[in-house]
Coordinates of C-alpha atoms and ligand atoms in Angstrom, one line a residue:
M151 CA 0.0 0.0 0.0
T152 CA 1.1 3.6 -0.7
K153 CA 1.0 5.9 2.3
I154 CA 0.0 9.4 1.2
P155 CA 1.1 12.5 3.2
S156 CA -1.7 14.6 4.7
L157 CA -2.2 18.4 4.6
P158 CA -1.1 19.8 7.9
E159 CA -3.2 22.9 7.6
S160 CA -6.4 20.9 7.6
S161 CA -5.4 18.2 10.1
P162 CA -7.2 18.6 13.4
S163 CA -5.3 19.6 16.5
R164 CA -5.0 16.9 19.2
P165 CA -7.2 18.6 21.8
S166 CA -9.9 19.3 19.2
L167 CA -9.8 15.7 18.1
D168 CA -10.0 14.4 21.6
R169 CA -13.0 16.6 22.4
A170 CA -14.7 15.4 19.2
L171 CA -14.0 11.8 19.9
S172 CA -15.3 12.0 23.4
E173 CA -18.6 13.7 22.3
L174 CA -19.0 11.1 19.5
H175 CA -18.3 8.3 22.0
R176 CA -21.1 9.6 24.3
G177 CA -23.6 9.5 21.4
L178 CA -22.5 6.3 19.6
G179 CA -20.9 4.0 22.1
S180 CA -19.5 0.9 20.4
R181 CA -20.5 2.3 17.0
L182 CA -17.4 4.5 17.3
L183 CA -14.2 2.5 16.5
T184 CA -10.9 4.1 17.7
N185 CA -8.7 1.1 17.9
Q186 CA -6.2 1.4 15.0
D187 CA -6.5 -2.3 13.9
S188 CA -10.3 -1.9 13.7
C189 CA -10.0 1.3 11.7
L190 CA -7.5 0.0 9.2
P191 CA -10.0 -1.6 6.7
Y192 CA -11.7 1.8 6.4
Q193 CA -8.6 3.7 5.5
T194 CA -8.0 2.5 1.9
D195 CA -9.9 1.8 -1.4
D196 CA -9.1 0.1 -4.7
T197 CA -6.2 2.4 -5.3
G198 CA -4.3 0.8 -2.4
I199 CA -3.5 4.2 -1.0
L200 CA -3.5 4.1 2.8
G201 CA -4.9 7.0 4.7
C202 CA -5.1 7.6 8.5
A203 CA -8.4 7.9 10.4
S204 CA -8.5 8.5 14.1
A205 CA -11.9 6.9 14.3
V206 CA -14.6 5.2 12.3
V207 CA -18.4 5.8 12.8
L208 CA -20.4 2.7 12.0
A209 CA -23.6 4.7 11.0
R210 CA -26.7 2.8 11.8
D211 CA -29.2 5.5 11.1
A212 CA -29.6 9.1 9.9
Q213 CA -29.1 10.4 13.5
D214 CA -25.6 8.9 13.6
I215 CA -24.7 10.8 10.4
R216 CA -26.1 14.0 11.7
L217 CA -24.3 13.7 15.0
C218 CA -21.0 13.1 13.3
L219 CA -21.4 16.1 11.0
E220 CA -22.4 18.3 14.0
V221 CA -19.6 17.3 16.3
C222 CA -16.8 17.2 13.7
D223 CA -17.8 20.6 12.4
K224 CA -17.8 22.1 15.9
H225 CA -14.2 20.9 16.4
S226 CA -13.0 21.2 12.8
V227 CA -12.3 17.5 12.4
P228 CA -12.2 16.1 8.8
I229 CA -14.9 13.7 7.7
T230 CA -14.5 11.1 5.0
S231 CA -17.7 9.3 4.0
R232 CA -17.4 5.7 2.9
A233 CA -19.6 3.3 1.1
G234 CA -18.1 0.1 -0.5
G235 CA -14.5 1.3 -0.7
T236 CA -14.1 0.3 -4.3
G237 CA -13.2 3.8 -5.6
R238 CA -10.4 4.1 -8.0
T239 CA -9.2 7.6 -7.3
G240 CA -8.8 7.5 -3.5
G241 CA -12.1 9.3 -2.7
A242 CA -12.9 7.3 0.4
V243 CA -9.3 7.4 1.7
P244 CA -9.0 9.7 4.8
I245 CA -5.8 11.5 4.0
N246 CA -6.1 14.2 6.8
G247 CA -6.9 12.0 9.7
G248 CA -10.2 12.7 11.4
V249 CA -13.3 10.5 11.2
V250 CA -14.6 8.1 8.6
I251 CA -18.4 7.6 8.4
A252 CA -18.9 4.1 7.2
T253 CA -22.4 3.7 5.7
H254 CA -22.5 -0.1 4.9
L255 CA -25.0 -0.8 7.6
L256 CA -27.5 1.6 6.0
D257 CA -28.4 -1.0 3.3
Q258 CA -32.1 -1.1 3.5
V259 CA -34.8 -0.6 0.9
V260 CA -36.8 2.1 2.7
D261 CA -39.7 2.4 0.3
F262 CA -40.5 0.9 -3.1
D263 CA -43.4 2.3 -5.1
T264 CA -43.7 -0.6 -7.5
K265 CA -46.6 1.1 -9.4
S266 CA -44.8 4.2 -10.3
G267 CA -41.2 2.9 -10.4
T268 CA -39.5 5.0 -7.7
I269 CA -37.5 3.5 -4.9
V270 CA -35.9 4.9 -1.7
V271 CA -32.8 3.1 -0.5
G272 CA -30.1 3.6 2.2
P273 CA -26.7 4.8 0.9
G274 CA -25.1 1.5 1.9
I275 CA -27.2 -0.8 -0.3
V276 CA -24.9 -2.9 -2.6
L277 CA -25.7 -2.2 -6.3
N278 CA -26.4 -5.9 -7.1
D279 CA -28.9 -6.1 -4.2
L280 CA -30.7 -3.1 -5.6
W281 CA -30.9 -4.7 -9.0
R282 CA -32.3 -7.9 -7.6
V283 CA -35.1 -6.0 -5.8
V284 CA -36.2 -3.8 -8.7
E285 CA -35.9 -6.4 -11.4
A286 CA -38.1 -8.8 -9.5
E287 CA -40.9 -6.2 -9.9
G288 CA -40.2 -5.7 -13.7
W289 CA -38.2 -2.5 -13.2
F290 CA -34.7 -1.6 -14.3
Y291 CA -31.9 0.6 -12.8
P292 CA -29.4 0.9 -15.6
P293 CA -26.2 2.2 -14.1
D294 CA -23.8 -0.8 -14.1
P295 CA -20.3 -0.2 -12.8
N296 CA -18.3 -3.4 -13.0
S297 CA -17.9 -3.4 -9.2
S298 CA -21.6 -4.0 -8.8
D299 CA -21.1 -6.9 -6.3
S300 CA -19.4 -4.6 -3.8
C301 CA -19.9 -0.9 -4.6
R302 CA -22.8 0.8 -2.7
L303 CA -25.2 3.5 -3.8
G304 CA -23.8 6.3 -1.7
G305 CA -20.4 5.8 -3.5
N306 CA -22.2 5.5 -6.9
L307 CA -23.8 8.9 -6.3
A308 CA -20.7 10.6 -5.0
E309 CA -18.8 9.4 -8.1
N310 CA -21.6 9.6 -10.6
A311 CA -20.7 6.0 -11.5
A312 CA -21.5 4.5 -14.9
G313 CA -20.7 1.4 -16.8
P314 CA -21.2 -0.2 -20.2
R315 CA -24.9 0.5 -20.3
A316 CA -24.4 4.3 -19.9
F317 CA -24.0 4.5 -23.7
K318 CA -27.7 4.1 -24.1
Y319 CA -29.1 4.9 -20.6
G320 CA -26.7 7.5 -19.1
P321 CA -24.9 7.5 -15.7
T322 CA -26.1 7.5 -12.1
R323 CA -27.1 11.2 -12.1
D324 CA -29.9 10.5 -14.6
Y325 CA -31.7 8.3 -12.1
V326 CA -31.3 10.3 -8.9
L327 CA -34.5 12.2 -8.0
G328 CA -33.1 13.3 -4.6
M329 CA -31.4 12.4 -1.4
D330 CA -31.3 13.2 2.3
T331 CA -28.5 15.6 2.6
Y332 CA -26.4 16.3 5.7
L333 CA -24.2 19.4 5.9
P334 CA -21.3 20.1 8.2
G335 CA -23.0 21.3 11.4
G336 CA -25.7 18.7 11.1
T337 CA -28.2 20.7 9.0
H338 CA -30.4 18.3 7.1
F339 CA -32.5 18.8 4.0
Y340 CA -33.9 16.7 1.2
S341 CA -32.2 17.8 -2.0
G342 CA -34.3 17.3 -5.1
R343 CA -37.8 16.1 -5.6
R344 CA -39.9 13.0 -5.5
T345 CA -41.7 13.6 -8.8
R346 CA -40.2 12.6 -12.2
K347 CA -40.1 16.3 -13.3
G348 CA -39.3 19.5 -11.5
V349 CA -37.5 22.8 -12.0
T350 CA -37.7 24.5 -8.6
G351 CA -34.6 26.5 -7.7
Y352 CA -31.0 25.5 -8.5
D353 CA -30.4 21.8 -9.2
T354 CA -28.4 21.1 -6.0
T355 CA -29.1 17.3 -6.6
S356 CA -27.1 17.3 -9.8
L357 CA -24.3 19.2 -8.1
L358 CA -24.2 16.8 -5.2
V359 CA -24.1 13.8 -7.5
G360 CA -20.4 13.5 -8.5
S361 CA -19.2 15.7 -5.6
E362 CA -17.0 12.9 -4.2
G363 CA -18.0 13.5 -0.5
T364 CA -16.6 17.0 -0.5
L365 CA -19.9 18.9 0.0
A366 CA -22.2 16.8 2.2
A367 CA -23.0 13.3 3.3
F368 CA -25.9 11.5 1.8
G369 CA -28.5 9.5 3.7
D370 CA -31.5 7.9 2.0
I371 CA -31.5 8.2 -1.8
T372 CA -34.6 8.4 -4.1
L373 CA -34.2 6.8 -7.5
R374 CA -36.3 6.7 -10.6
L375 CA -36.5 3.4 -12.4
I376 CA -37.5 2.5 -16.0
P377 CA -39.3 -0.6 -17.2
R378 CA -37.1 -3.6 -17.5
P379 CA -36.4 -4.4 -21.2
E380 CA -38.2 -7.5 -22.3
Q381 CA -35.1 -9.1 -23.8
V382 CA -31.4 -8.6 -24.2
M383 CA -29.0 -10.0 -26.8
T384 CA -25.3 -10.0 -26.7
L385 CA -22.9 -10.1 -29.6
L386 CA -19.2 -10.8 -29.4
A387 CA -17.2 -9.7 -32.5
L388 CA -13.5 -10.4 -32.9
F389 CA -11.3 -8.3 -35.2
A390 CA -7.8 -8.6 -36.5
N391 CA -7.1 -5.0 -35.6
V392 CA -8.4 -1.9 -33.9
T393 CA -9.0 -0.1 -37.2
A394 CA -11.5 -2.8 -38.3
A395 CA -13.3 -2.7 -34.9
A396 CA -13.5 1.1 -35.1
A397 CA -15.0 0.9 -38.6
A398 CA -17.7 -1.4 -37.2
V399 CA -18.5 1.1 -34.4
D400 CA -18.7 3.9 -36.9
A401 CA -21.0 1.8 -39.1
I402 CA -23.3 1.2 -36.1
F403 CA -23.6 4.9 -35.5
E404 CA -24.1 5.7 -39.2
A405 CA -26.9 3.2 -39.2
R406 CA -28.6 5.1 -36.3
L407 CA -28.6 2.0 -34.1
L408 CA -28.4 2.4 -30.4
P409 CA -27.1 -0.7 -28.7
R410 CA -27.1 -0.5 -24.9
C411 CA -23.3 -1.0 -24.8
I412 CA -20.3 -1.4 -27.0
E413 CA -17.4 -2.6 -25.0
F414 CA -13.9 -2.7 -26.5
L415 CA -10.8 -4.8 -25.5
D416 CA -7.3 -4.2 -27.0
E417 CA -4.7 -6.7 -28.1
L418 CA -2.7 -6.9 -24.8
T419 CA -5.9 -7.2 -22.8
L420 CA -7.0 -10.2 -24.9
K421 CA -3.6 -11.8 -24.4
L422 CA -3.9 -11.5 -20.6
M423 CA -7.3 -13.0 -20.8
R424 CA -6.1 -15.9 -22.9
D425 CA -3.3 -16.3 -20.3
A426 CA -6.0 -16.4 -17.6
G427 CA -7.6 -19.4 -19.4
N428 CA -10.2 -17.8 -21.7
A429 CA -10.3 -19.5 -25.1
I430 CA -10.1 -16.5 -27.5
D431 CA -9.1 -16.9 -31.2
V432 CA -5.3 -16.2 -31.3
G433 CA -5.7 -14.2 -34.6
A434 CA -8.0 -11.7 -32.9
N435 CA -6.3 -8.5 -31.7
C436 CA -9.5 -6.6 -30.7
L437 CA -12.8 -7.5 -29.3
L438 CA -16.2 -5.8 -29.3
L439 CA -18.9 -6.9 -26.9
I440 CA -22.2 -5.4 -28.0
E441 CA -25.5 -5.6 -26.4
V442 CA -29.0 -4.7 -27.6
D443 CA -32.3 -4.7 -25.7
G444 CA -36.0 -4.1 -26.2
D445 CA -38.8 -6.4 -27.3
E446 CA -38.0 -9.6 -29.0
D447 CA -38.5 -8.3 -32.6
A448 CA -36.4 -5.2 -32.0
C449 CA -33.6 -7.2 -30.4
L450 CA -33.5 -9.6 -33.3
K451 CA -33.5 -6.9 -35.9
Q452 CA -30.8 -4.9 -34.2
A453 CA -28.6 -7.9 -33.5
E454 CA -28.9 -9.1 -37.1
R455 CA -28.0 -5.6 -38.5
I456 CA -25.1 -5.1 -36.1
G457 CA -23.8 -8.6 -37.0
E458 CA -23.8 -7.7 -40.7
L459 CA -22.1 -4.4 -40.0
C460 CA -19.3 -6.1 -38.1
D461 CA -18.9 -8.7 -40.9
D462 CA -18.8 -5.9 -43.5
S463 CA -16.1 -4.2 -41.4
G464 CA -14.0 -7.3 -41.5
A465 CA -14.8 -9.1 -38.3
R466 CA -13.1 -12.5 -38.0
S467 CA -16.1 -13.9 -36.3
V468 CA -19.4 -12.7 -34.7
V469 CA -21.3 -14.8 -32.2
V470 CA -24.7 -13.9 -30.7
A471 CA -25.9 -15.1 -27.3
Q472 CA -29.6 -15.3 -26.9
T473 CA -30.1 -17.1 -23.6
E474 CA -29.2 -15.8 -20.2
N475 CA -26.7 -18.6 -19.8
Q476 CA -24.9 -17.8 -23.1
R477 CA -24.9 -14.1 -22.2
A478 CA -23.4 -14.8 -18.8
Q479 CA -20.6 -16.8 -20.5
L480 CA -19.8 -13.9 -22.9
W481 CA -19.8 -11.4 -20.0
S482 CA -17.9 -13.5 -17.5
A483 CA -14.6 -13.0 -19.3
R484 CA -15.2 -9.2 -19.4
R485 CA -16.0 -9.1 -15.7
Q486 CA -13.0 -11.1 -14.8
M487 CA -10.7 -8.9 -16.9
S488 CA -9.9 -6.4 -14.2
H489 CA -8.6 -9.3 -11.9
A490 CA -6.7 -10.9 -14.8
V491 CA -5.0 -7.6 -15.6
R492 CA -4.2 -7.1 -11.9
K493 CA -2.5 -10.5 -11.7
F494 CA -0.1 -9.6 -14.5
A495 CA 2.1 -7.2 -12.5
K496 CA 2.6 -6.1 -8.9
N497 CA 1.3 -2.6 -9.5
K498 CA -1.4 -1.2 -11.7
I499 CA -2.9 2.2 -12.4
S500 CA -6.3 2.3 -14.1
E501 CA -7.2 5.7 -15.7
D502 CA -10.6 6.3 -17.2
V503 CA -10.2 9.2 -19.7
V504 CA -12.8 10.1 -22.3
V505 CA -12.3 11.5 -25.8
P506 CA -14.7 12.3 -28.6
R507 CA -15.5 8.9 -30.1
Q508 CA -13.8 9.8 -33.4
Q509 CA -10.5 10.3 -31.6
L510 CA -10.5 6.9 -29.9
I511 CA -8.1 5.3 -32.4
T512 CA -5.7 8.2 -32.0
L513 CA -5.7 7.8 -28.3
I514 CA -5.3 4.0 -28.4
D515 CA -2.3 4.4 -30.7
Y516 CA -0.9 7.0 -28.3
V517 CA -1.3 4.6 -25.3
R518 CA 0.8 2.0 -27.2
E519 CA 3.4 4.7 -28.0
L520 CA 3.5 5.6 -24.3
G521 CA 4.2 2.0 -23.3
E522 CA 7.1 1.8 -25.8
T523 CA 8.6 5.2 -25.0
H524 CA 8.5 4.7 -21.3
Q525 CA 9.1 0.9 -21.3
I526 CA 6.1 0.0 -19.2
T527 CA 3.2 -2.3 -20.0
A528 CA 0.2 -0.2 -21.3
L529 CA -3.1 -1.7 -22.3
C530 CA -6.6 -0.4 -22.7
Y531 CA -10.2 -1.4 -22.8
G532 CA -13.4 0.5 -22.4
H533 CA -16.7 1.8 -23.6
A534 CA -16.2 2.4 -27.3
G535 CA -19.6 4.0 -27.8
D536 CA -18.8 6.7 -25.2
G537 CA -15.1 7.2 -26.1
N538 CA -14.4 6.2 -22.5
L539 CA -11.0 4.4 -22.4
H540 CA -9.7 2.6 -19.3
V541 CA -6.0 2.9 -19.7
N542 CA -3.9 0.6 -17.5
F543 CA -0.2 1.0 -16.8
L544 CA 1.3 -2.1 -15.2
W545 CA 4.7 -2.4 -13.5
D546 CA 6.7 -4.5 -11.1
D547 CA 9.8 -2.6 -10.1
D548 CA 9.5 0.5 -8.0
E549 CA 12.1 2.3 -10.2
Q550 CA 9.6 2.2 -13.0
K551 CA 7.1 4.3 -11.0
S552 CA 8.6 7.6 -12.1
R553 CA 8.1 6.6 -15.7
V554 CA 4.5 5.6 -15.0
D555 CA 4.0 9.1 -13.6
V556 CA 5.3 10.7 -16.7
A557 CA 3.3 8.4 -19.0
T558 CA 0.2 9.3 -16.9
A559 CA 0.8 13.0 -17.2
R560 CA 1.3 12.6 -21.0
L561 CA -1.9 10.6 -21.3
F562 CA -3.9 13.3 -19.6
E563 CA -2.3 16.1 -21.7
K564 CA -3.1 14.2 -24.9
T565 CA -6.7 13.5 -23.8
I566 CA -7.3 17.2 -23.3
L567 CA -5.6 18.0 -26.6
L568 CA -8.0 15.6 -28.3
G569 CA -11.0 17.5 -26.7
G570 CA -11.5 14.9 -24.0
T571 CA -12.0 14.8 -20.2
L572 CA -9.9 13.4 -17.4
S573 CA -12.5 11.1 -16.0
G574 CA -15.6 9.4 -17.4
E575 CA -16.5 7.5 -14.3
H576 CA -14.0 7.3 -11.5
G577 CA -13.9 11.0 -10.5
I578 CA -10.8 13.1 -9.6
G579 CA -10.2 12.1 -5.9
I580 CA -6.6 12.3 -4.8
T581 CA -5.0 10.7 -7.8
K582 CA -6.0 13.2 -10.5
A583 CA -6.3 16.4 -8.4
A584 CA -3.0 17.7 -9.6
Y585 CA -4.3 17.6 -13.2
L586 CA -7.6 19.5 -12.6
S587 CA -6.3 22.7 -14.2
L588 CA -5.3 20.9 -17.4
E589 CA -9.0 20.6 -18.1
Q590 CA -10.7 23.4 -16.2
S591 CA -9.9 27.1 -16.3
A592 CA -8.8 29.0 -13.1
A593 CA -12.1 30.7 -13.1
Q594 CA -14.0 27.4 -13.1
V595 CA -11.8 25.9 -10.4
E596 CA -12.2 29.1 -8.2
L597 CA -16.0 29.0 -8.6
Q598 CA -16.0 25.4 -7.5
R599 CA -13.9 26.3 -4.4
R600 CA -16.4 29.0 -3.6
L601 CA -19.3 26.5 -3.9
K602 CA -17.4 24.1 -1.7
S603 CA -17.0 26.8 1.0
A604 CA -20.7 27.6 0.8
F605 CA -21.5 24.0 1.7
D606 CA -18.5 23.4 4.0
P607 CA -17.1 26.7 5.3
R608 CA -14.5 25.0 7.6
G609 CA -13.3 22.6 4.8
I610 CA -13.9 19.4 6.8
M611 CA -15.7 17.4 4.1
N612 CA -13.2 15.0 2.5
P613 CA -10.3 17.5 2.4
G614 CA -7.6 16.9 -0.1
K615 CA -9.9 15.6 -2.8
I616 CA -10.7 17.0 -6.3
F617 CA -8.7 20.3 -5.8
P618 CA -4.9 20.4 -6.2
R619 CA -3.2 19.9 -2.8
A620 CA -1.5 22.9 -1.2
G621 CA 1.1 21.3 1.1
H622 CA 2.6 18.1 2.6
G623 CA 2.8 16.6 6.0
A624 CA 2.4 13.3 7.7
C625 CA -0.6 11.3 8.8
Ligands
LIG815 C1 -13.3 -4.0 -10.2 C2 -13.8 -2.6 -10.2 C3 -14.5 -2.2 -11.3 C4 -15.0 -0.9 -11.4 N1 -15.8 -0.6 -12.5 C5 -16.3 0.6 -12.5 C6 -17.2 1.0 -13.6 O1 -17.4 0.2 -14.5 N2 -17.7 2.2 -13.6 C7 -17.5 3.1 -12.6 O2 -18.1 4.2 -12.6 N3 -16.7 2.8 -11.6 C8 -16.1 1.6 -11.5 N4 -15.3 1.3 -10.5 C9 -15.0 2.3 -9.4 C10 -16.0 2.3 -8.2 O3 -16.6 1.0 -8.0 C11 -17.0 3.3 -8.3 O4 -16.4 4.6 -8.3 C12 -18.1 3.3 -7.2 O5 -19.1 4.2 -7.5 C13 -17.6 3.5 -5.9 O6 -18.5 3.1 -4.9 P1 -18.2 2.7 -3.5 O7 -19.4 2.3 -2.8 O8 -17.1 1.7 -3.5 O9 -17.6 4.1 -2.9 P2 -16.4 4.4 -2.0 O10 -15.1 4.0 -2.7 O11 -16.6 4.0 -0.6 O12 -16.5 6.0 -2.0 C14 -16.4 6.7 -3.2 C15 -16.6 8.2 -3.0 O13 -18.0 8.4 -2.5 C16 -18.0 9.1 -1.3 N5 -19.1 8.7 -0.5 C17 -19.4 7.4 -0.1 N6 -20.5 7.4 0.6 C18 -21.0 8.6 0.7 C19 -22.1 9.2 1.3 N7 -23.0 8.5 2.0 N8 -22.3 10.6 1.2 C20 -21.4 11.3 0.5 N9 -20.3 10.8 -0.1 C21 -20.1 9.5 0.0 C22 -16.6 8.9 -0.7 O14 -16.2 9.9 0.2 C23 -15.7 8.8 -1.9 O15 -15.4 10.1 -2.3 C24 -14.7 0.0 -10.4 C25 -14.0 -0.4 -9.3 C26 -13.5 -1.7 -9.2 C27 -12.7 -2.1 -8.0

């Protein structure tokens, strides 16, 4: 694990911390963990960066969240909200000490209106569990990050999580009607609405979604659902090279088709998956996993047409899965991929840049160049329809890390040059904060800082995230 230095200017003083912990202990009893061994699992996330919390609140209800925000604000103690801890930019890592609010116990379905398709859930519900509940009633909640077995809704909101299906259905933000919102000091309000439409006042809900725990803590979340598509069909197309695969994607767009996802895997990713035991044609250097949904007729028509377009673009093979079992087989390799890639080297960085779709090939070529120039393993996969590329740099020796850092910086610069954005799904967190000004003007960053201080005047909400860091210290 990498230990990251904290910001001394926002770390709490020892007497303030002691006073805060003693007040929290009075209100929470055994739901306040202060033993360092017990706190350890709450101090990291998928980045492997290790932070340092003085205490963890195991929130059991809204009152626990409110108390934590009230007490910590009074004593200027930093708060880091935590859901599933699967974040890829260090959002849930407490880098300034203070208190972590763990929300995994708030995993209930609070209310489900099965007639109108709205559901209220606790911020700790695991995404897979939410899917099970809504799909049993014929509804559909489309956002599908690949961490769905362990990420939780509070984290999904804070990162505006998305996944393959976002191409057709959009990210988390598009499904959030509102949420219970707790500000530093303990003020509570419901941000948003419970109706499907509404334009009253500023859209604070959209601002809070994607705010990475830096503005407020979420309690119960109200989501809108859509009818579950009658049928889904999955196509797997293999190509000899990226150019042919890109031509197929272009052809799908030109034909005005809207599959629910178009996933892309590059040559090295396919090799690692073969090494992990997946039988994939050795002549294939690029794979597209394409999914369509709708009623049976629509699915068949779309799948047929997409299959033809892939063939016309030079696919080596196209297979279509029509049963759930066949679909699961096609997807299982894609879902295992992150683990297969992780096994390849001791260290891995996974970036999730986005470029206009037409620039995807340029960026993919550039990633290969970066690997060669800096002598590190570089591979990519992603959501071809969205132009969202997951670029992975892999390395074993610590001496390679400085080259990985340079390659990462070059990747971000190129992404911006191509008209893209630094993150499509994972947020900025700690790991990309230094690059914020590559994409956003000083005026925009300053406006966001002012917005943050309107929500959080003392700067206790997840300090050190999103905005470039001002200093160094030690946890
Ligand atoms: C194998 C794997 C695959 C992944 N695939 C995808 C993918 O396809 N798409 C994608 O978008 N992401 C993906 N991710 C990243 C990650 O799963 C998402 O960012 C997810 O939304 C994080 O949810 P979490 O519950 O783990 O949140 P955490 O990591 O616990 O927290 C994330 C952020 O949310 C904040 N937060 C948590 N709870 C609250 C709350 N109650 N109030 C306010 N702020 C809160 C935290 O402070 C932090 O800033 C993947 C990660 C892994 C490990």
